Amino acid sequence: MVSYPQYKGEIMSAENFKKITVAENKFEADLIVQTLQEEGITCMIRSYHDTAYDGIFIPQKGWAAVMVPEELEEKAGEIIAELRKGLQEQKQQEE
């Protein structure tokens, strides 16, 4: 979990957080977390990887859910959409 000044010293639970997107892999999850941190938004990553099944459900579910505080859901969604748009444009330029 990432620290967030507004919640400093408070215990955060998943009840206060809402899933806003699913990262397809660890790289994407790390990039989203870093971008949200730079914007001052805390987030949690809830991995779908299950060692008992050696990750066989990842192609169906994605690698992990990205969760943010409910009150920052809209702002975080906009930031992630912009990030993914930039990545898509970069990928197209490389092709």
XYZ file of C-alpha atoms in Angstrom:
95
model
C 0.000 0.000 0.000
C 1.198 3.480 -0.817
C 1.147 6.271 1.746
C -1.103 9.258 1.237
C -0.761 12.478 3.278
C -4.494 12.780 3.934
C -4.505 9.324 5.540
C -1.206 9.655 7.388
C -1.284 7.659 10.591
C -4.673 6.133 9.792
C -5.243 2.481 9.077
C -6.631 2.087 5.591
C -8.840 -0.825 4.675
C -10.028 -2.126 1.342
C -13.527 -0.945 2.301
C -12.465 2.663 1.633
C -11.013 1.752 -1.754
C -12.661 1.068 -5.077
C -11.325 -0.951 -8.020
C -10.755 1.373 -10.953
C -8.868 -0.817 -13.413
C -7.105 -4.111 -13.939
C -3.414 -4.216 -14.794
C -2.522 -6.881 -17.338
C 0.971 -7.454 -15.902
C 3.354 -6.340 -13.161
C 5.022 -3.749 -15.405
C 1.697 -2.037 -16.110
C 0.736 -2.170 -12.421
C 4.052 -0.586 -11.394
C 3.668 2.137 -14.027
C 0.130 2.949 -12.859
C 1.192 3.041 -9.195
C 4.144 5.314 -9.959
C 1.985 7.692 -12.008
C -0.720 7.870 -9.331
C 1.903 8.483 -6.621
C 3.345 11.359 -8.628
C -0.155 12.873 -8.692
C -0.528 12.415 -4.919
C -3.037 9.567 -5.114
C -2.601 6.536 -2.921
C -3.470 3.142 -4.289
C -3.499 -0.546 -3.526
C -2.684 -3.406 -5.833
C -4.620 -6.623 -5.284
C -2.852 -9.348 -7.234
C -4.836 -12.154 -8.823
C -1.766 -14.407 -8.894
C -2.388 -17.556 -6.903
C 0.663 -19.718 -6.280
C -1.504 -22.800 -5.802
C -2.665 -22.499 -9.416
C 0.587 -21.028 -10.749
C -1.161 -18.010 -12.276
C -3.430 -19.923 -14.667
C -6.273 -17.430 -14.097
C -4.224 -14.338 -14.954
C -5.145 -14.461 -18.683
C -8.836 -14.356 -17.682
C -8.728 -11.871 -14.788
C -5.610 -9.836 -15.515
C -2.577 -9.565 -13.250
C -4.044 -7.353 -10.514
C -6.778 -4.916 -9.576
C -5.749 -1.314 -8.983
C -7.725 0.286 -6.160
C -7.900 3.921 -5.018
C -9.839 5.810 -2.322
C -13.457 6.250 -3.406
C -13.279 10.037 -3.363
C -10.349 9.990 -5.832
C -11.840 7.436 -8.215
C -12.710 9.906 -10.982
C -9.362 11.732 -10.898
C -7.410 8.461 -10.842
C -9.479 7.088 -13.722
C -8.669 10.133 -15.840
C -4.949 9.839 -15.055
C -4.903 6.135 -15.950
C -6.817 6.748 -19.191
C -4.302 9.430 -20.175
C -1.385 7.137 -19.273
C -2.762 4.277 -21.360
C -3.481 6.619 -24.285
C 0.140 7.791 -24.222
C 1.417 4.223 -24.075
C -0.809 3.230 -26.996
C 0.445 6.174 -29.087
C 4.042 5.318 -28.243
C 3.479 1.694 -29.247
C 1.952 2.759 -32.598
C 4.920 5.027 -33.335
C 7.334 2.159 -32.739
C 5.513 -0.041 -35.271
